[in-house]
XYZ file of N, CA and C in Angstrom:
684
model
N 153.216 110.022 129.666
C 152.201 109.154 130.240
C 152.864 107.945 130.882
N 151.994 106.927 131.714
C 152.911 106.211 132.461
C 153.180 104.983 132.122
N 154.402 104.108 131.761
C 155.132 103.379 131.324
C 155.852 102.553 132.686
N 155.995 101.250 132.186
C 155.561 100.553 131.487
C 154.351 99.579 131.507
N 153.766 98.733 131.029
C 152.754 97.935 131.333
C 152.698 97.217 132.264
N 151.106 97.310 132.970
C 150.731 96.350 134.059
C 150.784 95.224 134.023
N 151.495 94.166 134.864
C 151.109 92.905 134.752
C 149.614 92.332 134.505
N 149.597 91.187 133.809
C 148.228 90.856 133.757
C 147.805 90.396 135.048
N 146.733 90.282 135.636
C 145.759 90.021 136.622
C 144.435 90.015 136.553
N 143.508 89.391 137.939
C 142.498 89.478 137.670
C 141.729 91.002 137.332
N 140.898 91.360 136.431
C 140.296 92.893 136.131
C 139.976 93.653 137.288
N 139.542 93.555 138.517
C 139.375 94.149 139.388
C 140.430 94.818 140.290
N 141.180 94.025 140.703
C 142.674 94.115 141.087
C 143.688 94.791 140.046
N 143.482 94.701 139.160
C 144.357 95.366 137.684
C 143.648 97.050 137.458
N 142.369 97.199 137.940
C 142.188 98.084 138.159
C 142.471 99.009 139.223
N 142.720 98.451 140.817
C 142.645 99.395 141.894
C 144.631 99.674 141.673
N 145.649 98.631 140.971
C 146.849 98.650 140.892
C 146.833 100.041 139.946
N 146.082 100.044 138.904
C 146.085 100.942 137.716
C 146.193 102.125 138.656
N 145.059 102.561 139.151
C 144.180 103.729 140.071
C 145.169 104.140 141.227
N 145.850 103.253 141.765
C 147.006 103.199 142.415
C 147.974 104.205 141.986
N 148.606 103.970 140.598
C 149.414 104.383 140.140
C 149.662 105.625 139.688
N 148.322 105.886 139.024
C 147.925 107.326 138.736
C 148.188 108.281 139.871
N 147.405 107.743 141.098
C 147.395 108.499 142.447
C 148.554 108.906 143.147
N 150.059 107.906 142.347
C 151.276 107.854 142.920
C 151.728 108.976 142.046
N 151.572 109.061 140.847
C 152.236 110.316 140.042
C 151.760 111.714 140.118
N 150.094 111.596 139.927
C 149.616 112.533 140.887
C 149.923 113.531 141.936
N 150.809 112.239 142.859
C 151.105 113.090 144.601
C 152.726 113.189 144.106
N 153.110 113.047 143.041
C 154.489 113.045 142.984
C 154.737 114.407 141.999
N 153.207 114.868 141.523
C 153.097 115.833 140.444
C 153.488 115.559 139.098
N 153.366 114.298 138.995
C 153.863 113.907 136.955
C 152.590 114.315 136.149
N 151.438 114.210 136.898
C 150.405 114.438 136.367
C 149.855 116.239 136.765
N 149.626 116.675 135.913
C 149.460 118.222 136.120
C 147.898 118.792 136.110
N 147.611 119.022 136.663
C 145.819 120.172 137.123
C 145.627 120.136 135.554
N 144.317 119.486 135.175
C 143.874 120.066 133.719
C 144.235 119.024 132.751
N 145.205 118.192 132.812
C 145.733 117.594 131.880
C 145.190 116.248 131.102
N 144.595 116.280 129.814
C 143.961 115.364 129.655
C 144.392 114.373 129.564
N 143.755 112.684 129.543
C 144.192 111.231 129.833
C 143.588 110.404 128.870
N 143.490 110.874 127.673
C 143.037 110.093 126.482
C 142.931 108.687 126.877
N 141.969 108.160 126.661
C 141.059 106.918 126.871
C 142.320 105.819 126.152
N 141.810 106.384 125.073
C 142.240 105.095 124.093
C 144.086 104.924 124.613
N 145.175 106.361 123.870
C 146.626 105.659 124.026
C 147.199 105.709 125.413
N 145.918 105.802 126.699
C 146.551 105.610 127.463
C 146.284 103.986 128.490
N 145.164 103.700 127.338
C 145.133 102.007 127.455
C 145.943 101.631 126.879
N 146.090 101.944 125.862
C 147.730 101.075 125.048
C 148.826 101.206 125.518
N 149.017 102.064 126.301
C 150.847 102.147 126.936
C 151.063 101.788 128.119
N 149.854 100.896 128.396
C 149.774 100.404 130.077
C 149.573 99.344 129.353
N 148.937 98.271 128.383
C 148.047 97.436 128.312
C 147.094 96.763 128.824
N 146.314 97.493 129.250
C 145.307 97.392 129.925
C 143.785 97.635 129.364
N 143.045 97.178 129.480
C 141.411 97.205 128.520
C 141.062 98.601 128.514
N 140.245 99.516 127.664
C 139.532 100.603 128.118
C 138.507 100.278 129.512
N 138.024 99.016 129.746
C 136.940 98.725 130.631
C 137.712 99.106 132.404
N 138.764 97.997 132.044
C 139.876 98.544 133.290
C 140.316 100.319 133.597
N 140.837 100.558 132.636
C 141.121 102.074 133.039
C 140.481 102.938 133.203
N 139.141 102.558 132.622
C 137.579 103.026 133.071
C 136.906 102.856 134.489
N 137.513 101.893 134.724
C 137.312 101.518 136.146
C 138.133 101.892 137.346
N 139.642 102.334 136.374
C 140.118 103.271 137.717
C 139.973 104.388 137.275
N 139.382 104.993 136.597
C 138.902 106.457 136.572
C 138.006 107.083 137.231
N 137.383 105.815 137.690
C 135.694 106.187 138.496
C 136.556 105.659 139.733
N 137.748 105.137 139.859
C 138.434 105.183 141.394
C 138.768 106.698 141.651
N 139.006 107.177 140.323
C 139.940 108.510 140.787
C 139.003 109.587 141.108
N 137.803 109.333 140.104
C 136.821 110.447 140.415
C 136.564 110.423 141.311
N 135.923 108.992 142.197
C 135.524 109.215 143.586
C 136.872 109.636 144.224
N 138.104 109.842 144.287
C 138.833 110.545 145.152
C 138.745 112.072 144.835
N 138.292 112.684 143.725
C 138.408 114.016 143.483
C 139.542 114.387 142.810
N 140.377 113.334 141.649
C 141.548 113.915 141.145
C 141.487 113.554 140.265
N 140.379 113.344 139.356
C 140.289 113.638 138.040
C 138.548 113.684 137.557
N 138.252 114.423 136.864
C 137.212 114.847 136.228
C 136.746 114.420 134.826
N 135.369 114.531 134.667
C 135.028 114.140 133.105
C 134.617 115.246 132.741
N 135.328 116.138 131.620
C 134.646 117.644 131.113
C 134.815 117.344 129.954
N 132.940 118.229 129.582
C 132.577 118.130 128.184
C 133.726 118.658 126.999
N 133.378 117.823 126.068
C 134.271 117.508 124.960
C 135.974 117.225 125.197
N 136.241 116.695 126.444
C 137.718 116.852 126.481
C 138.050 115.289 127.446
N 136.947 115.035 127.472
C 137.495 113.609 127.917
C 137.557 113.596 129.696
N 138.288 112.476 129.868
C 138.970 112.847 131.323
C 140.117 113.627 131.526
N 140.212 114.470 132.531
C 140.905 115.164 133.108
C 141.643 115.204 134.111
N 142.650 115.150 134.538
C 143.569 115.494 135.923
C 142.858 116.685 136.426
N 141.917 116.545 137.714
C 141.316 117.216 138.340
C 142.239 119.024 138.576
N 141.191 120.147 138.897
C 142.314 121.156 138.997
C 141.122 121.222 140.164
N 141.426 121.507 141.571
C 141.190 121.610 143.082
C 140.683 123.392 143.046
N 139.746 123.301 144.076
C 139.063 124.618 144.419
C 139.807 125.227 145.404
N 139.648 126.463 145.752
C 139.660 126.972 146.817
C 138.641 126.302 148.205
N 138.012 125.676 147.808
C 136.943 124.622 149.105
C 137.290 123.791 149.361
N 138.127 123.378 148.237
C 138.718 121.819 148.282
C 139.939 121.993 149.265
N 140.712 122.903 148.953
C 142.077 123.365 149.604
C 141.739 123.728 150.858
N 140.745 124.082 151.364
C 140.767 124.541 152.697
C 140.088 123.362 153.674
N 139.163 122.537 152.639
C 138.707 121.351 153.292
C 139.916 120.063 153.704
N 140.887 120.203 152.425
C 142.397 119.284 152.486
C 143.173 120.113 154.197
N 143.181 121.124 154.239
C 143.829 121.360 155.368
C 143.379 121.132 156.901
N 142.113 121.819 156.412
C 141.029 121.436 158.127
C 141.656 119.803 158.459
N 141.248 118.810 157.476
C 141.505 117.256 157.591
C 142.881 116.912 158.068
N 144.107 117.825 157.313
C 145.573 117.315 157.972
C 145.578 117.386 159.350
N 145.065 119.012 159.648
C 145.319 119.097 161.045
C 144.877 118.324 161.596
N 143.767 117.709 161.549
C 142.734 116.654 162.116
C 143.736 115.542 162.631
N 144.011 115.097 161.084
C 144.479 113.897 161.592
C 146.001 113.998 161.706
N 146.994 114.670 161.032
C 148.290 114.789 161.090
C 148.950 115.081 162.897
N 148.441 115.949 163.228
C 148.510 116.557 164.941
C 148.330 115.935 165.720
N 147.135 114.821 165.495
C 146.642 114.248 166.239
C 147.358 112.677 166.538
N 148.118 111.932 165.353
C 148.933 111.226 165.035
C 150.886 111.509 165.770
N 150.684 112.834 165.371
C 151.899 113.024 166.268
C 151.864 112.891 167.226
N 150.770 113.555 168.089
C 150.619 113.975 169.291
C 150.827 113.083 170.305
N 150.347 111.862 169.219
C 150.044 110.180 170.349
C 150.909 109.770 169.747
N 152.326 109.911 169.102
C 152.603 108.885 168.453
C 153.865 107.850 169.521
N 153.286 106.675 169.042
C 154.278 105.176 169.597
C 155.741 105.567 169.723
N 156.625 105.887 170.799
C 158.180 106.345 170.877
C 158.876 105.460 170.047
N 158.427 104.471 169.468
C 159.657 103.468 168.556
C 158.979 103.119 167.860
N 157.563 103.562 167.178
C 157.344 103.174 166.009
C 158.364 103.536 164.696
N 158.323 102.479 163.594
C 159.269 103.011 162.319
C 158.711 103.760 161.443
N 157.795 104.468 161.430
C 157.343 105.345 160.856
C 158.549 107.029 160.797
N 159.229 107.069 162.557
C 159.855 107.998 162.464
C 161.286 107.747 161.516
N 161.956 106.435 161.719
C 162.580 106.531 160.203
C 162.144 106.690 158.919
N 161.054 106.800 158.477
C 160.806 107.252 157.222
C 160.533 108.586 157.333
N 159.806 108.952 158.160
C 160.173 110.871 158.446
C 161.607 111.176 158.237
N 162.658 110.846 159.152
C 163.873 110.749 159.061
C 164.416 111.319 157.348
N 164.267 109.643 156.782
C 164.605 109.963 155.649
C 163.796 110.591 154.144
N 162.926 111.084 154.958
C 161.898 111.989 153.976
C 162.971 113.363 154.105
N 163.058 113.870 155.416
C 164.250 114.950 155.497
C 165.512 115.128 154.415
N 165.710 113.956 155.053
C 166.922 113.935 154.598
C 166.899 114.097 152.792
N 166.575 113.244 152.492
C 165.628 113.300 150.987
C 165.711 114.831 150.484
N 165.061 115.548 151.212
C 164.499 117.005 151.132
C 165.732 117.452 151.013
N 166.541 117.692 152.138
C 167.574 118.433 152.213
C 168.568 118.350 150.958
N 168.593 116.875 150.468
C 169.781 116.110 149.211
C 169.173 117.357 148.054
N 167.468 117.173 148.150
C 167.161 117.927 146.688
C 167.568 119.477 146.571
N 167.056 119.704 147.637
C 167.507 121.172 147.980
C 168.741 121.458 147.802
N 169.855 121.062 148.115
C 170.810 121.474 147.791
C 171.270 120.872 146.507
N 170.182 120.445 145.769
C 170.140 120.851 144.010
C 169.317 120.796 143.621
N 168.871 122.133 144.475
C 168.031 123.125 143.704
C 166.780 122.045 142.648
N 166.250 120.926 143.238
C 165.334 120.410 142.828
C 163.876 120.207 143.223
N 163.216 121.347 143.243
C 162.085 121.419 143.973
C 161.161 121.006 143.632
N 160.918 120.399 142.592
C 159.987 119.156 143.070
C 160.224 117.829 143.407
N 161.673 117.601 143.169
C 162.255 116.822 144.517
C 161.921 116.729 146.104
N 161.726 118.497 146.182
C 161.248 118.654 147.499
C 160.190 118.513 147.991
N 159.350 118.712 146.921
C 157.929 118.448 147.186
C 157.182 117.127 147.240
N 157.808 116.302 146.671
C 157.824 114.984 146.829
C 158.345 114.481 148.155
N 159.595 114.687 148.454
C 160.486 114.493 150.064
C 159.277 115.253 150.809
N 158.525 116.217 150.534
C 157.612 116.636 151.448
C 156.505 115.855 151.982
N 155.780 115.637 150.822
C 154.608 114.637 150.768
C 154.931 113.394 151.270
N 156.107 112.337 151.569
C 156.275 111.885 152.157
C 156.848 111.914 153.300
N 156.664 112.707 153.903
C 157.122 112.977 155.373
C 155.956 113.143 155.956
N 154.824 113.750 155.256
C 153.585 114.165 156.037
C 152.996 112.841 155.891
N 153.517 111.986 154.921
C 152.670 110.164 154.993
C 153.131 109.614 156.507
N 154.364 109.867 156.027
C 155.327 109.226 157.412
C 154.550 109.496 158.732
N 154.199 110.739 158.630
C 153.214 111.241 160.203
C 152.436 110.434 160.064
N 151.134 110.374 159.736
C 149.965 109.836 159.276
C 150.006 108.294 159.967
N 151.156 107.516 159.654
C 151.557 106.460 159.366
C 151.691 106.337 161.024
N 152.159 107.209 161.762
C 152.575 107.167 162.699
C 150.886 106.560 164.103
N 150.060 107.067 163.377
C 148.596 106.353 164.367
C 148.132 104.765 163.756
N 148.970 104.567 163.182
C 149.738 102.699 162.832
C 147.865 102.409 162.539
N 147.390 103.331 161.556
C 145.932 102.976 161.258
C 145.941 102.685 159.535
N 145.396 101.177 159.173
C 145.802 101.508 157.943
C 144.367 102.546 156.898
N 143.394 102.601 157.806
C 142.411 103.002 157.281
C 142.902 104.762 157.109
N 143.104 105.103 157.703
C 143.926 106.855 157.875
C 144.648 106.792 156.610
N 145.395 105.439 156.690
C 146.607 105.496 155.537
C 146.131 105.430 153.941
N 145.044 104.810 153.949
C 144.096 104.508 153.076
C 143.334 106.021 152.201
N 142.754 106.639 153.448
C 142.037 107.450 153.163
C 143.022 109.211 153.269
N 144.470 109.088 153.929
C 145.296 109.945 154.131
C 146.516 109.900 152.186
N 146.095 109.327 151.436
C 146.962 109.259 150.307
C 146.386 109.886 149.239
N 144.799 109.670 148.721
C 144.331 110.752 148.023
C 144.052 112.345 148.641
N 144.380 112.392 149.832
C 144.594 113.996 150.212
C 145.787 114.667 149.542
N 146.753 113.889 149.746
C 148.385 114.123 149.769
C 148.226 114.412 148.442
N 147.723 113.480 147.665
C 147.553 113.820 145.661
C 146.739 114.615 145.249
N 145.848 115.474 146.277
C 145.324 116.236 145.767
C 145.624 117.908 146.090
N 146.580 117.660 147.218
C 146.950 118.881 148.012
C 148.532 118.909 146.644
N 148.812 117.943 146.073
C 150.205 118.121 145.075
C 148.879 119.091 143.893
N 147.978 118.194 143.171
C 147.220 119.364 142.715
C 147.344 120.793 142.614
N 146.872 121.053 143.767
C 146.651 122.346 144.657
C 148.288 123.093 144.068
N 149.154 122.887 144.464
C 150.461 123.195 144.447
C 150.726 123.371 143.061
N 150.561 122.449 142.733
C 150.843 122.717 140.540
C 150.215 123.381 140.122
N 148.900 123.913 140.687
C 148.398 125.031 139.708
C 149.325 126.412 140.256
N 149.865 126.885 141.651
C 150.698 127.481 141.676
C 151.932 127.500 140.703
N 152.416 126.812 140.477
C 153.803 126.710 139.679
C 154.776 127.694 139.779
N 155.042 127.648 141.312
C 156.183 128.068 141.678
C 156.817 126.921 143.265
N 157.393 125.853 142.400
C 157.345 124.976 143.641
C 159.310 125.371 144.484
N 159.575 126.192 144.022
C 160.670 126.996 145.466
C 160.106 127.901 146.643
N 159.334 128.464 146.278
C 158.300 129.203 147.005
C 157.854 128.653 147.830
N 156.996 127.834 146.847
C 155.920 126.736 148.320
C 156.904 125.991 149.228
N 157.483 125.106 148.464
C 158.222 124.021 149.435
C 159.516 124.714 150.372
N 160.527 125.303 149.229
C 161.892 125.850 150.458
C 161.489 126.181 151.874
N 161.002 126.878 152.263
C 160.394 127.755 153.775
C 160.349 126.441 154.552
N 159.585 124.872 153.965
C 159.218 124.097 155.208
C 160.039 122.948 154.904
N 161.145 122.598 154.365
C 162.216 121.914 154.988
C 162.598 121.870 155.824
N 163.108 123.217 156.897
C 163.463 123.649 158.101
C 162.718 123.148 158.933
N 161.366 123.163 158.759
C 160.263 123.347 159.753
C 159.979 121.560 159.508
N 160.251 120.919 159.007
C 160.346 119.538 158.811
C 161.370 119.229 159.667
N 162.287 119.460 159.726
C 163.716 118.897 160.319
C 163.232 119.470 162.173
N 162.591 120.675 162.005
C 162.657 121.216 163.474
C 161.109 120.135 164.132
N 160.319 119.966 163.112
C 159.361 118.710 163.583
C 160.005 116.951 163.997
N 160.797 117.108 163.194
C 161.370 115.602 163.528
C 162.877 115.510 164.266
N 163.015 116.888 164.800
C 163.866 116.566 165.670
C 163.321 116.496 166.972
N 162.194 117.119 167.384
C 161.376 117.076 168.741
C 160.476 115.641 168.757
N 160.566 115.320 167.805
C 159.849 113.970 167.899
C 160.178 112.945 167.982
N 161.635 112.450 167.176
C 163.472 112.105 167.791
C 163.353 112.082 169.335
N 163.002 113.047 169.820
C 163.188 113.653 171.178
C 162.097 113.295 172.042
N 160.939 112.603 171.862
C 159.987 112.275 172.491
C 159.007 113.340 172.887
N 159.420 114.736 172.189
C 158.596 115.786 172.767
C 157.381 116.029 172.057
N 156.177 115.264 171.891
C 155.674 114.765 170.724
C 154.331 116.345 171.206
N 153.988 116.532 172.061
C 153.221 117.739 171.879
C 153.580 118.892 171.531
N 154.939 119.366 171.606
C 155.855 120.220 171.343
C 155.664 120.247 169.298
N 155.869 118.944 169.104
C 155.673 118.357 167.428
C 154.493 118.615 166.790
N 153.511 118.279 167.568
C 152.451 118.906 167.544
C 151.915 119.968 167.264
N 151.944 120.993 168.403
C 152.167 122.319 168.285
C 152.531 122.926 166.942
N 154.050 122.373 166.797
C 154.732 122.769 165.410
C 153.898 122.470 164.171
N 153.722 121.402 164.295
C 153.126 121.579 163.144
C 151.697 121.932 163.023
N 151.066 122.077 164.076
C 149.463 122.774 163.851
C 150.040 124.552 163.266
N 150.972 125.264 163.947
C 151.428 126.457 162.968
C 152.032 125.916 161.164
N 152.766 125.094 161.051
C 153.387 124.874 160.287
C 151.903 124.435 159.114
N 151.012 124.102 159.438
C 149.871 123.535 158.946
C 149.138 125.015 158.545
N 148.677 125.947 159.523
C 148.116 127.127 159.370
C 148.995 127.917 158.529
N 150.615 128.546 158.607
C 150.826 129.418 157.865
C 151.081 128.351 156.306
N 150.919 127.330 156.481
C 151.044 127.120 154.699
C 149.729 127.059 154.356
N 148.226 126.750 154.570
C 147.139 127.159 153.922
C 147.347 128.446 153.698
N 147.704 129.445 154.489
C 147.832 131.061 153.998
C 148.242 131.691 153.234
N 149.877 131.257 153.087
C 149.979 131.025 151.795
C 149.966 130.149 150.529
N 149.283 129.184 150.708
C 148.941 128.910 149.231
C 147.360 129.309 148.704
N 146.635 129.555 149.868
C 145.440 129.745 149.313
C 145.460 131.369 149.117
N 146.717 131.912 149.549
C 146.483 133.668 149.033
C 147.072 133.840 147.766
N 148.469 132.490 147.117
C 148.865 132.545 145.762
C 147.691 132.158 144.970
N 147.167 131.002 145.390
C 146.068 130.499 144.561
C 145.358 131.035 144.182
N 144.484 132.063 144.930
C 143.496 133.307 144.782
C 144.211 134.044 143.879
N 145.394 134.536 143.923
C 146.207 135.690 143.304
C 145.939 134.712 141.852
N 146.218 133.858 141.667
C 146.317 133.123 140.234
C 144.963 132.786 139.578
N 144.376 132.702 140.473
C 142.683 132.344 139.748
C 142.039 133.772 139.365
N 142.246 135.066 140.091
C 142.027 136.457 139.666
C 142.678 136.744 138.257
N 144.215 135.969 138.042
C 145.071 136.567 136.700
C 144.186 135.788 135.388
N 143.997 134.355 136.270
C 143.418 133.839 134.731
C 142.336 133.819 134.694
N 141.423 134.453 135.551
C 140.028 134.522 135.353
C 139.304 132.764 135.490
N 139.818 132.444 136.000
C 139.178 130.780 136.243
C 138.245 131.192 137.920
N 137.458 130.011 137.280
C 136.997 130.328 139.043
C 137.036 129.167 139.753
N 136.747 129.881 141.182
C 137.093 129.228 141.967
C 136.389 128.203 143.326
């Protein structure tokens, strides 16, 4: 659970920092589909009120990444098949569309840059959810790139919920290895000013990964009989 304690602050603000944080481990996958968040010792290892962490719980619910199910408390949300296909329609939306226009010297493309690079370090040890993390921030990095902070705002609980999506797979070499490449071949045309070309790329790069994850996902919700 997450360590160490919040600074004190005013309760409102101590809450969206709390809600914050969750959402950061979340998209980083520390937090796993299903996993319960006991009320009580997980006010004590933050120090923070039950009223506060109550209050970013109803932050998280309204994002869709965590749930209240009977007799078990709150939950680390586990994502639908509706949810997953609704998370993708939205990237393309806005991810493509961000490239497409994006500013030739905004600094957003150095943090793409070193989201790559990132990727590539883990990969070659064999740390894939290293990669998946170096992933998720590269697709911020895009996002980042239509210099909107409201996108950026509303583009971060996608990212934590599409990591979701991915952990109930639990095979993160699978998912992630294949689009390192296709990361590096996006941010080298975009390096390059060829930003519809980037585009392009990644509107495929966008389509064949809903395909496959929503055909593992299916395959996994058939084995365990969960629905979907």
């Amino acid at each position: 659970m997450p360590t160490p304690a919040l600074a004190p602050s005013s309760e409102p603000n101590l809450a969206e920092r709390l809600a914050a944080r969750l959402r950061q481990q979340i998209a980083a996958g520390e937090l796993a589909p299903g996993q319960r968040l006991p009320e009580q010792s997980l006010s004590e290892s933050l120090g923070v009120s039950r009223n506060t962490l109550r209050e970013a719980f109803r932050m998280l619910t309204h994002d869709g990444l965590v749930t209240h199910a009977p007799n078990r408390g709150v939950c680390v949300a586990v994502p639908s098949i509706a949810t997953i296909i609704d998370i993708y329609r939205v990237r393309r939306l806005i991810e493509c569309q961000a490239l497409a226009q994006a500013y030739p010297r905004h600094p957003a493309k150095k943090r793409m840059r070193a989201a790559v690079e990132t990727a590539l370090a883990r990969r070659a040890a064999a740390d894939w959810s290293g990669v998946g993390t170096a992933n998720m921030d590269f697709h911020m990095a895009v996002v980042e790139l239509a210099d909107s902070e409201r996108l950026n705002g509303m583009f971060t609980p996608i990212l934590a919920e599409l990591r979701l999506a991915f952990g109930m797979l639990q095979d993160a070499e699978f998912l992630h290895a294949p689009y390192v490449d296709m990361n590096v071949k996006i941010l080298e045309l975009t390096e390059a000013g060829r930003y519809a070309e980037a585009a392009a790329a990644l509107q495929d790069y966008l389509v064949h990964s809903e395909r496959i994850v929503l055909a593992v996902y299916a395959r996994r919700l058939a084995e365990t009989g969960a629905p979907g």
